[in-house]
PDB file of C-alpha atoms in Angstrom:
ATOM      1  CA  MET V1072     -24.051  45.008 -23.988  1.00  0.00           C
ATOM      2  CA  ASP V1073     -21.328  48.172 -23.478  1.00  0.00           C
ATOM      3  CA  GLU V1074     -18.493  47.411 -21.962  1.00  0.00           C
ATOM      4  CA  ARG V1075     -18.900  50.523 -19.319  1.00  0.00           C
ATOM      5  CA  GLN V1076     -21.793  48.635 -18.448  1.00  0.00           C
ATOM      6  CA  VAL V1077     -20.209  44.760 -17.504  1.00  0.00           C
ATOM      7  CA  ARG V1078     -17.173  46.522 -15.451  1.00  0.00           C
ATOM      8  CA  ARG V1079     -20.313  49.595 -13.289  1.00  0.00           C
ATOM      9  CA  PRO V1080     -22.875  45.641 -11.715  1.00  0.00           C
ATOM     10  CA  ARG V1081     -18.585  43.969 -10.640  1.00  0.00           C
ATOM     11  CA  ALA V1082     -16.969  46.538  -9.799  1.00  0.00           C
ATOM     12  CA  ALA V1083     -21.353  47.625  -7.383  1.00  0.00           C
ATOM     13  CA  ILE V1084     -20.481  43.963  -5.853  1.00  0.00           C
ATOM     14  CA  ALA V1085     -16.753  43.595  -5.510  1.00  0.00           C
ATOM     15  CA  THR V1086     -18.111  47.481  -3.812  1.00  0.00           C
ATOM     16  CA  ALA V1087     -21.565  45.968  -1.464  1.00  0.00           C
ATOM     17  CA  LEU V1088     -19.213  42.110  -0.032  1.00  0.00           C
ATOM     18  CA  PRO V1089     -18.302  42.771   3.404  1.00  0.00           C
ATOM     19  CA  GLN V1090     -13.896  43.554   3.843  1.00  0.00           C
ATOM     20  CA  PRO V1091     -12.141  42.712   5.837  1.00  0.00           C
ATOM     21  CA  THR V1092     -11.592  44.583   9.157  1.00  0.00           C
ATOM     22  CA  ALA V1093      -8.210  45.317  10.053  1.00  0.00           C
ATOM     23  CA  ARG V1094      -8.154  42.250  13.434  1.00  0.00           C
ATOM     24  CA  ARG V1095      -8.849  39.896  10.900  1.00  0.00           C
ATOM     25  CA  LEU V1096      -5.984  40.546   9.209  1.00  0.00           C
ATOM     26  CA  GLU V1097      -3.543  41.145  11.672  1.00  0.00           C
ATOM     27  CA  ARG V1098      -4.963  37.821  12.382  1.00  0.00           C
ATOM     28  CA  GLU V1099      -4.323  35.757   9.472  1.00  0.00           C
ATOM     29  CA  ALA V1100      -0.966  38.320   8.839  1.00  0.00           C
ATOM     30  CA  ALA V1101       0.247  36.666  13.026  1.00  0.00           C
ATOM     31  CA  ARG V1102      -0.968  33.287  11.393  1.00  0.00           C
ATOM     32  CA  GLN V1103       1.503  33.427   8.346  1.00  0.00           C
ATOM     33  CA  ARG V1104       4.274  34.843  10.416  1.00  0.00           C
ATOM     34  CA  ARG V1105       2.681  31.493  12.452  1.00  0.00           C
ATOM     35  CA  ASN V1106       3.431  29.183   9.504  1.00  0.00           C
ATOM     36  CA  ARG V1107       6.992  30.846   8.355  1.00  0.00           C
ATOM     37  CA  ARG V1108       8.432  30.409  11.584  1.00  0.00           C
ATOM     38  CA  GLN V1109       7.916  26.485  12.192  1.00  0.00           C
ATOM     39  CA  THR V1110       8.508  25.804   8.533  1.00  0.00           C
ATOM     40  CA  ALA V1111      11.920  27.341   9.477  1.00  0.00           C
ATOM     41  CA  ILE V1112      12.022  25.363  13.117  1.00  0.00           C
ATOM     42  CA  SER V1113      11.142  21.674  11.222  1.00  0.00           C
ATOM     43  CA  ALA V1114      13.623  22.374   8.845  1.00  0.00           C
ATOM     44  CA  VAL V1115      17.060  23.730  10.957  1.00  0.00           C
ATOM     45  CA  SER V1116      15.764  20.476  13.007  1.00  0.00           C
ATOM     46  CA  THR V1117      15.764  18.600  10.080  1.00  0.00           C
ATOM     47  CA  VAL V1118      18.836  19.159   9.060  1.00  0.00           C
ATOM     48  CA  VAL V1119      20.773  19.169  12.327  1.00  0.00           C
ATOM     49  CA  VAL V1120      19.302  15.694  13.212  1.00  0.00           C
ATOM     50  CA  LEU V1121      20.187  14.672   9.887  1.00  0.00           C
ATOM     51  CA  GLY V1122      23.630  16.285   9.280  1.00  0.00           C
ATOM     52  CA  ALA V1123      24.928  14.967  13.500  1.00  0.00           C
ATOM     53  CA  LEU V1124      23.529  10.954  12.101  1.00  0.00           C
ATOM     54  CA  ALA V1125      25.561  11.688   8.709  1.00  0.00           C
ATOM     55  CA  ALA V1126      28.195  12.824  10.614  1.00  0.00           C
ATOM     56  CA  ILE V1127      28.335   9.452  13.322  1.00  0.00           C
ATOM     57  CA  ILE V1128      28.170   7.667   9.927  1.00  0.00           C
ATOM     58  CA  LEU V1129      31.130   8.582   8.152  1.00  0.00           C
ATOM     59  CA  THR V1130      33.225   9.399  10.655  1.00  0.00           C
ATOM     60  CA  SER V1131      32.567   5.987  11.994  1.00  0.00           C
ATOM     61  CA  GLU V1132      35.783   3.918  11.852  1.00  0.00           C
ATOM     62  CA  GLY V1133      34.426   1.707  10.125  1.00  0.00           C
ATOM     63  CA  TRP V1134      32.965   3.762   7.529  1.00  0.00           C
ATOM     64  CA  PRO V1135      35.857   2.690   3.521  1.00  0.00           C
ATOM     65  CA  THR V1136      34.935  -0.346   5.074  1.00  0.00           C
ATOM     66  CA  VAL V1137      31.067  -0.118   4.925  1.00  0.00           C
ATOM     67  CA  LYS V1138      31.148   2.101   1.711  1.00  0.00           C
ATOM     68  CA  GLU V1139      33.138  -0.354  -0.393  1.00  0.00           C
ATOM     69  CA  THR V1140      31.266  -3.242   1.160  1.00  0.00           C
ATOM     70  CA  PHE V1141      27.216  -1.583   0.387  1.00  0.00           C
ATOM     71  CA  PHE V1142      28.307   1.007  -1.368  1.00  0.00           C
ATOM     72  CA  ASN V1143      30.329   0.726  -4.073  1.00  0.00           C
ATOM     73  CA  TRP V1144      29.314   2.873  -7.339  1.00  0.00           C
ATOM     74  CA  ASP V1145      30.951   0.006  -9.785  1.00  0.00           C
ATOM     75  CA  ASP V1146      29.453  -3.499  -7.765  1.00  0.00           C
ATOM     76  CA  PHE V1147      26.086  -1.466  -8.194  1.00  0.00           C
ATOM     77  CA  LYS V1148      26.235   0.009 -12.039  1.00  0.00           C
ATOM     78  CA  GLU V1149      27.199  -4.316 -12.309  1.00  0.00           C
ATOM     79  CA  SER V1150      24.175  -5.173 -10.965  1.00  0.00           C
ATOM     80  CA  PHE V1151      22.227  -3.271 -10.771  1.00  0.00           C
ATOM     81  CA  PRO V1152      20.249  -4.562 -14.923  1.00  0.00           C
ATOM     82  CA  THR V1153      20.314  -8.234 -13.474  1.00  0.00           C
ATOM     83  CA  VAL V1154      18.118  -7.342 -10.080  1.00  0.00           C
ATOM     84  CA  ALA V1155      16.220  -4.873 -11.816  1.00  0.00           C
ATOM     85  CA  LYS V1156      15.062  -7.805 -14.327  1.00  0.00           C
ATOM     86  CA  GLY V1157      14.608 -10.133 -11.343  1.00  0.00           C
ATOM     87  CA  PHE V1158      12.296  -7.135  -9.967  1.00  0.00           C
ATOM     88  CA  TRP V1159       9.991  -7.204 -12.883  1.00  0.00           C
ATOM     89  CA  LEU V1160       9.368 -10.495 -12.330  1.00  0.00           C
ATOM     90  CA  ASP V1161       8.052  -8.917  -8.802  1.00  0.00           C
ATOM     91  CA  VAL V1162       6.155  -6.869 -10.233  1.00  0.00           C
ATOM     92  CA  LYS V1163       4.379  -8.720 -12.405  1.00  0.00           C
ATOM     93  CA  LEU V1164       3.928 -10.893  -9.446  1.00  0.00           C
ATOM     94  CA  PHE V1165       1.825  -8.459  -7.571  1.00  0.00           C
ATOM     95  CA  CYS V1166       0.043  -7.152  -9.664  1.00  0.00           C
ATOM     96  CA  ILE V1167      -1.461 -11.334 -10.753  1.00  0.00           C
ATOM     97  CA  ILE V1168      -1.629 -12.482  -6.865  1.00  0.00           C
ATOM     98  CA  GLU V1169      -3.657  -8.783  -6.647  1.00  0.00           C
ATOM     99  CA  VAL V1170      -5.601  -9.562  -9.042  1.00  0.00           C
ATOM    100  CA  GLY V1171      -6.487 -12.474  -7.170  1.00  0.00           C
ATOM    101  CA  VAL V1172      -6.328 -11.729  -2.838  1.00  0.00           C
ATOM    102  CA  LEU V1173      -9.275  -8.405  -4.625  1.00  0.00           C
ATOM    103  CA  ILE V1174     -11.861 -11.888  -5.390  1.00  0.00           C
ATOM    104  CA  PHE V1175     -11.340 -14.246  -3.395  1.00  0.00           C
ATOM    105  CA  GLY V1176     -11.359 -11.820  -0.190  1.00  0.00           C
ATOM    106  CA  LEU V1177     -14.235  -9.978  -1.151  1.00  0.00           C
ATOM    107  CA  LEU V1178     -15.738 -13.966  -1.764  1.00  0.00           C
ATOM    108  CA  ILE V1179     -14.535 -14.856   2.190  1.00  0.00           C
ATOM    109  CA  ALA V1180     -16.315 -11.531   3.384  1.00  0.00           C
ATOM    110  CA  LEU V1181     -19.080 -12.489   1.322  1.00  0.00           C
ATOM    111  CA  ALA V1182     -18.805 -16.502   2.961  1.00  0.00           C
ATOM    112  CA  ARG V1183     -18.266 -14.596   6.526  1.00  0.00           C
ATOM    113  CA  ILE V1184     -21.900 -12.750   6.691  1.00  0.00           C
ATOM    114  CA  SER V1185     -23.771 -14.385   5.528  1.00  0.00           C
ATOM    115  CA  ARG V1186     -26.493 -16.222   7.859  1.00  0.00           C
ATOM    116  CA  ALA V1187     -28.212 -18.640   5.658  1.00  0.00           C
ATOM    117  CA  PRO V1188     -28.421 -22.147   7.286  1.00  0.00           C
ATOM    118  CA  ALA V1189     -27.428 -24.106   3.276  1.00  0.00           C
ATOM    119  CA  LEU V1190     -24.611 -22.114   3.650  1.00  0.00           C
ATOM    120  CA  PHE V1191     -23.176 -22.831   7.358  1.00  0.00           C
ATOM    121  CA  PRO V1192     -20.031 -25.309   5.801  1.00  0.00           C
ATOM    122  CA  LEU V1193     -19.105 -21.884   3.442  1.00  0.00           C
ATOM    123  CA  ARG V1194     -19.090 -19.706   6.529  1.00  0.00           C
ATOM    124  CA  LEU V1195     -17.137 -22.226   8.363  1.00  0.00           C
ATOM    125  CA  LEU V1196     -14.867 -22.378   5.413  1.00  0.00           C
ATOM    126  CA  SER V1197     -14.070 -19.305   5.647  1.00  0.00           C
ATOM    127  CA  ALA V1198     -13.716 -18.815   9.499  1.00  0.00           C
ATOM    128  CA  VAL V1199     -10.871 -21.374   9.310  1.00  0.00           C
ATOM    129  CA  VAL V1200      -9.153 -20.149   6.025  1.00  0.00           C
ATOM    130  CA  VAL V1201      -9.046 -16.800   7.817  1.00  0.00           C
ATOM    131  CA  ASP V1202      -7.916 -18.564  11.536  1.00  0.00           C
ATOM    132  CA  VAL V1203      -4.715 -20.208   9.734  1.00  0.00           C
ATOM    133  CA  PHE V1204      -3.539 -17.824   7.648  1.00  0.00           C
ATOM    134  CA  ARG V1205      -3.282 -14.448   9.877  1.00  0.00           C
ATOM    135  CA  GLY V1206      -2.219 -17.056  12.162  1.00  0.00           C
ATOM    136  CA  VAL V1207       0.611 -18.918  10.720  1.00  0.00           C
ATOM    137  CA  PRO V1208       3.845 -17.141   9.356  1.00  0.00           C
ATOM    138  CA  VAL V1209       3.803 -15.914   5.832  1.00  0.00           C
ATOM    139  CA  ILE V1210       6.752 -17.717   6.099  1.00  0.00           C
ATOM    140  CA  LEU V1211       6.157 -20.854   6.744  1.00  0.00           C
ATOM    141  CA  VAL V1212       2.590 -21.248   4.217  1.00  0.00           C
ATOM    142  CA  ILE V1213       4.719 -20.320   1.147  1.00  0.00           C
ATOM    143  CA  TYR V1214       7.775 -23.729   2.881  1.00  0.00           C
ATOM    144  CA  LEU V1215       4.282 -26.056   3.442  1.00  0.00           C
ATOM    145  CA  ILE V1216       2.237 -25.067   0.092  1.00  0.00           C
ATOM    146  CA  GLY V1217       5.700 -25.137  -2.273  1.00  0.00           C
ATOM    147  CA  PHE V1218       6.662 -27.958  -0.239  1.00  0.00           C
ATOM    148  CA  GLY V1219       4.127 -29.712   0.683  1.00  0.00           C
ATOM    149  CA  VAL V1220       1.717 -29.869  -2.300  1.00  0.00           C
ATOM    150  CA  PRO V1221       4.374 -30.842  -5.006  1.00  0.00           C
ATOM    151  CA  ALA V1222       5.596 -34.023  -2.082  1.00  0.00           C
ATOM    152  CA  LEU V1223       1.834 -35.351  -1.949  1.00  0.00           C
ATOM    153  CA  GLU V1224       1.868 -36.061  -5.560  1.00  0.00           C
ATOM    154  CA  LEU V1225      -1.220 -35.181  -7.058  1.00  0.00           C
ATOM    155  CA  SER V1226      -1.972 -35.023 -10.441  1.00  0.00           C
ATOM    156  CA  GLY V1227      -3.370 -32.285 -11.713  1.00  0.00           C
ATOM    157  CA  VAL V1228      -1.652 -30.752  -8.747  1.00  0.00           C
ATOM    158  CA  PRO V1229       0.436 -27.421 -10.741  1.00  0.00           C
ATOM    159  CA  ASP V1230       4.456 -27.970  -8.862  1.00  0.00           C
ATOM    160  CA  ASP V1231       5.906 -24.214 -10.956  1.00  0.00           C
ATOM    161  CA  PRO V1232       7.675 -22.827  -7.710  1.00  0.00           C
ATOM    162  CA  LEU V1233       6.003 -19.945  -9.216  1.00  0.00           C
ATOM    163  CA  VAL V1234       2.996 -20.668  -9.085  1.00  0.00           C
ATOM    164  CA  LEU V1235       2.343 -22.266  -5.703  1.00  0.00           C
ATOM    165  CA  GLY V1236       4.120 -19.597  -4.333  1.00  0.00           C
ATOM    166  CA  ALA V1237       1.525 -17.334  -5.725  1.00  0.00           C
ATOM    167  CA  ILE V1238      -0.763 -19.645  -3.717  1.00  0.00           C
ATOM    168  CA  ALA V1239       0.372 -19.156  -0.642  1.00  0.00           C
ATOM    169  CA  LEU V1240       0.505 -15.563  -0.686  1.00  0.00           C
ATOM    170  CA  GLY V1241      -2.745 -14.753  -2.517  1.00  0.00           C
ATOM    171  CA  LEU V1242      -3.658 -17.340   0.032  1.00  0.00           C
ATOM    172  CA  THR V1243      -2.080 -15.449   3.474  1.00  0.00           C
ATOM    173  CA  TYR V1244      -3.879 -11.869   2.228  1.00  0.00           C
ATOM    174  CA  SER V1245      -6.845 -13.150   0.694  1.00  0.00           C
ATOM    175  CA  ALA V1246      -7.609 -13.716   4.278  1.00  0.00           C
ATOM    176  CA  TYR V1247      -6.301 -10.588   5.952  1.00  0.00           C
ATOM    177  CA  VAL V1248      -7.760  -8.712   2.781  1.00  0.00           C
ATOM    178  CA  GLY V1249     -11.361 -10.574   3.740  1.00  0.00           C
ATOM    179  CA  GLU V1250     -11.349  -8.805   7.748  1.00  0.00           C
ATOM    180  CA  VAL V1251     -10.790  -5.606   6.081  1.00  0.00           C
ATOM    181  CA  TYR V1252     -13.489  -6.472   3.306  1.00  0.00           C
ATOM    182  CA  ARG V1253     -15.758  -7.495   5.877  1.00  0.00           C
ATOM    183  CA  ALA V1254     -14.496  -4.499   9.035  1.00  0.00           C
ATOM    184  CA  GLY V1255     -16.183  -1.989   5.872  1.00  0.00           C
ATOM    185  CA  ILE V1256     -19.194  -3.658   5.237  1.00  0.00           C
ATOM    186  CA  ALA V1257     -20.001  -3.791   8.578  1.00  0.00           C
ATOM    187  CA  SER V1258     -19.765  -0.100   9.068  1.00  0.00           C
ATOM    188  CA  VAL V1259     -22.859   0.475   6.533  1.00  0.00           C
ATOM    189  CA  HIS V1260     -25.500   1.432   8.446  1.00  0.00           C
ATOM    190  CA  ARG V1261     -28.457  -1.409   8.262  1.00  0.00           C
ATOM    191  CA  SER V1262     -30.404   1.296   7.400  1.00  0.00           C
ATOM    192  CA  GLN V1263     -29.360   1.597   3.749  1.00  0.00           C
ATOM    193  CA  ARG V1264     -29.633  -2.101   3.733  1.00  0.00           C
ATOM    194  CA  ASP V1265     -33.525  -1.117   4.836  1.00  0.00           C
ATOM    195  CA  ALA V1266     -33.876   1.867   2.033  1.00  0.00           C
ATOM    196  CA  ALA V1267     -32.814  -0.298  -0.815  1.00  0.00           C
ATOM    197  CA  LEU V1268     -34.943  -3.462   0.484  1.00  0.00           C
ATOM    198  CA  ALA V1269     -38.003  -0.617   1.275  1.00  0.00           C
ATOM    199  CA  VAL V1270     -37.241   0.402  -3.228  1.00  0.00           C
ATOM    200  CA  GLY V1271     -38.005  -3.078  -3.950  1.00  0.00           C
ATOM    201  CA  LEU V1272     -33.958  -4.573  -4.200  1.00  0.00           C
ATOM    202  CA  SER V1273     -33.224  -7.660  -3.579  1.00  0.00           C
ATOM    203  CA  GLU V1274     -30.624  -9.269  -0.687  1.00  0.00           C
ATOM    204  CA  SER V1275     -28.218  -8.901  -3.193  1.00  0.00           C
ATOM    205  CA  GLN V1276     -29.223  -6.518  -5.444  1.00  0.00           C
ATOM    206  CA  ALA V1277     -29.025  -3.772  -2.144  1.00  0.00           C
ATOM    207  CA  MET V1278     -25.579  -6.286  -0.850  1.00  0.00           C
ATOM    208  CA  ARG V1279     -24.011  -4.812  -4.963  1.00  0.00           C
ATOM    209  CA  ARG V1280     -25.438  -1.381  -5.347  1.00  0.00           C
ATOM    210  CA  VAL V1281     -25.675  -0.022  -2.728  1.00  0.00           C
ATOM    211  CA  ILE V1282     -23.100  -1.320   0.401  1.00  0.00           C
ATOM    212  CA  LEU V1283     -20.003  -2.839  -1.143  1.00  0.00           C
ATOM    213  CA  PRO V1284     -19.739   0.449  -2.969  1.00  0.00           C
ATOM    214  CA  GLN V1285     -19.609   2.251  -0.246  1.00  0.00           C
ATOM    215  CA  ALA V1286     -18.115  -0.054   1.631  1.00  0.00           C
ATOM    216  CA  VAL V1287     -15.158  -0.850  -1.029  1.00  0.00           C
ATOM    217  CA  ARG V1288     -14.266   3.561  -0.318  1.00  0.00           C
ATOM    218  CA  ARG V1289     -14.357   3.491   3.029  1.00  0.00           C
ATOM    219  CA  VAL V1290     -11.101   0.467   2.676  1.00  0.00           C
ATOM    220  CA  ALA V1291      -9.428   1.243   0.205  1.00  0.00           C
ATOM    221  CA  PRO V1292      -6.445   3.038   2.703  1.00  0.00           C
ATOM    222  CA  PRO V1293      -6.096  -0.539   4.225  1.00  0.00           C
ATOM    223  CA  LEU V1294      -6.095  -2.246   0.898  1.00  0.00           C
ATOM    224  CA  LEU V1295      -3.795  -0.033  -0.204  1.00  0.00           C
ATOM    225  CA  ASN V1296      -1.783  -0.923   2.996  1.00  0.00           C
ATOM    226  CA  ASP V1297      -2.453  -4.752   2.603  1.00  0.00           C
ATOM    227  CA  PHE V1298      -0.877  -3.637  -1.495  1.00  0.00           C
ATOM    228  CA  VAL V1299       2.171  -1.901  -0.002  1.00  0.00           C
ATOM    229  CA  SER V1300       3.414  -5.100   2.240  1.00  0.00           C
ATOM    230  CA  LEU V1301       2.485  -7.567  -0.199  1.00  0.00           C
ATOM    231  CA  GLN V1302       4.415  -6.132  -2.703  1.00  0.00           C
ATOM    232  CA  LYS V1303       8.042  -6.536  -0.238  1.00  0.00           C
ATOM    233  CA  ASP V1304       6.743 -10.465   0.609  1.00  0.00           C
ATOM    234  CA  VAL V1305       6.844 -11.480  -3.287  1.00  0.00           C
ATOM    235  CA  SER V1306      10.893 -11.729  -2.496  1.00  0.00           C
ATOM    236  CA  LEU V1307       9.831 -14.292   0.045  1.00  0.00           C
ATOM    237  CA  ILE V1308       8.604 -16.420  -2.829  1.00  0.00           C
ATOM    238  CA  SER V1309      12.364 -16.445  -3.510  1.00  0.00           C
ATOM    239  CA  ILE V1310      13.079 -19.596  -0.577  1.00  0.00           C
ATOM    240  CA  LEU V1311      11.550 -22.176  -3.375  1.00  0.00           C
ATOM    241  CA  GLY V1312      13.705 -20.642  -5.878  1.00  0.00           C
ATOM    242  CA  PRO V1313      12.367 -18.530  -8.698  1.00  0.00           C
ATOM    243  CA  LEU V1314      14.790 -15.473  -9.863  1.00  0.00           C
ATOM    244  CA  GLU V1315      13.075 -12.674  -8.328  1.00  0.00           C
ATOM    245  CA  ALA V1316      14.974  -9.338  -7.352  1.00  0.00           C
ATOM    246  CA  PHE V1317      16.030 -10.253  -3.542  1.00  0.00           C
ATOM    247  CA  ARG V1318      17.599 -13.950  -5.314  1.00  0.00           C
ATOM    248  CA  VAL V1319      19.022 -12.206  -7.619  1.00  0.00           C
ATOM    249  CA  ALA V1320      21.587  -9.754  -5.175  1.00  0.00           C
ATOM    250  CA  GLN V1321      21.241 -12.465  -2.775  1.00  0.00           C
ATOM    251  CA  ILE V1322      23.605 -14.672  -5.655  1.00  0.00           C
ATOM    252  CA  GLU V1323      25.775 -12.037  -7.152  1.00  0.00           C
ATOM    253  CA  ALA V1324      26.308 -10.741  -3.793  1.00  0.00           C
ATOM    254  CA  ALA V1325      27.712 -14.170  -2.110  1.00  0.00           C
ATOM    255  CA  SER V1326      29.448 -14.639  -5.455  1.00  0.00           C
ATOM    256  CA  ASN V1327      32.157 -11.271  -5.177  1.00  0.00           C
ATOM    257  CA  PHE V1328      31.571 -10.704  -0.703  1.00  0.00           C
ATOM    258  CA  ILE V1329      29.897  -7.491  -1.734  1.00  0.00           C
ATOM    259  CA  TYR V1330      26.638  -6.488  -0.441  1.00  0.00           C
ATOM    260  CA  THR V1331      26.147  -3.648  -2.974  1.00  0.00           C
ATOM    261  CA  PRO V1332      23.214  -5.600  -4.552  1.00  0.00           C
ATOM    262  CA  LEU V1333      21.353  -5.935  -1.929  1.00  0.00           C
ATOM    263  CA  MET V1334      21.090  -2.238  -1.858  1.00  0.00           C
ATOM    264  CA  ALA V1335      20.053  -2.590  -5.422  1.00  0.00           C
ATOM    265  CA  ALA V1336      17.378  -3.908  -4.903  1.00  0.00           C
ATOM    266  CA  ALA V1337      15.793  -2.553  -2.090  1.00  0.00           C
ATOM    267  CA  LEU V1338      15.901   0.488  -3.538  1.00  0.00           C
ATOM    268  CA  LEU V1339      13.842  -0.854  -6.513  1.00  0.00           C
ATOM    269  CA  TYR V1340      11.017  -2.250  -3.443  1.00  0.00           C
ATOM    270  CA  LEU V1341      11.651   2.088  -2.034  1.00  0.00           C
ATOM    271  CA  CYS V1342      10.572   2.996  -5.808  1.00  0.00           C
ATOM    272  CA  VAL V1343       7.409   0.885  -6.053  1.00  0.00           C
ATOM    273  CA  THR V1344       6.643   1.415  -1.432  1.00  0.00           C
ATOM    274  CA  VAL V1345       7.082   4.735  -1.889  1.00  0.00           C
ATOM    275  CA  PRO V1346       5.367   6.289  -3.789  1.00  0.00           C
ATOM    276  CA  LEU V1347       2.601   4.007  -3.015  1.00  0.00           C
ATOM    277  CA  SER V1348       2.919   4.819   0.800  1.00  0.00           C
ATOM    278  CA  ARG V1349       2.569   8.477   0.016  1.00  0.00           C
ATOM    279  CA  PHE V1350      -0.259   7.675  -2.571  1.00  0.00           C
ATOM    280  CA  LEU V1351      -1.990   6.106   0.503  1.00  0.00           C
ATOM    281  CA  ASP V1352      -1.411   9.176   3.084  1.00  0.00           C
ATOM    282  CA  ARG V1353      -2.606  11.245   1.427  1.00  0.00           C
ATOM    283  CA  TRP V1354      -5.741   9.997   0.793  1.00  0.00           C
ATOM    284  CA  GLU V1355      -6.727   9.296   4.320  1.00  0.00           C
ATOM    285  CA  ARG V1356      -5.306  13.047   4.784  1.00  0.00           C
ATOM    286  CA  GLY V1357      -8.107  14.137   1.742  1.00  0.00           C
ATOM    287  CA  ARG V1358     -11.101  11.877   4.217  1.00  0.00           C
ATOM    288  CA  VAL V1359     -10.281  12.735   7.219  1.00  0.00           C
ATOM    289  CA  ARG V1360     -10.981  16.545   5.703  1.00  0.00           C
TER     290      ARG V1360
END
């Protein structure tokens, strides 16, 4: 086909499409001017606020002491490799604990929503687990399991502080995640279950293939929020003795009477939690749209 013959239909289609009116173009131009003005105001206000805070901090009498103690570059370079090595332990613990939390939390949710009389003991046990581990502070759970379980001297029970700390965090966050799962399952309309049963699926098949996929998609942002919290709370295992990032930073700070290693640990945690938080924000905005 000749190229001119192809161009003619395209030109005819472009001519046939409704052209924007002058009022519409004017509204679009006004919207763009308003967006530029709002962006400029936001930038100026941010610079003013941050500049004022920086001026207050940098001109204070104690700033030289704080800078030398918390933000010494030489101390940062010296302690960062050791702290980063400890942080790698945090990352491995977080990944292992999170897998267990996702599985155990789902089992807790399924046990709590079960209505079979034979499963009443599981339903009661899951309710007790949720009430206890959501009500007790995380650090107390770590103390109770990390020091209490070895004191029982039971055969076959692990006494490694890493394992015990991981179990304590896993139980605590499984209680939270179980309730998140349960809320997601409850948010799926009953008609979805009825439709699945109507086409011949069993109760378990309807739950696995119809209800759970919808529930997990709905509760993904709250689950990511729990991931961020868990990443930070992994540092609490240091009270049992493992040399993770926070513990290593504490030792470095106590040895040299400086706090720059703690800032190095904080920076490493931010490198993980901030991207997760931004991903969570974008996820939620996409769901709202």
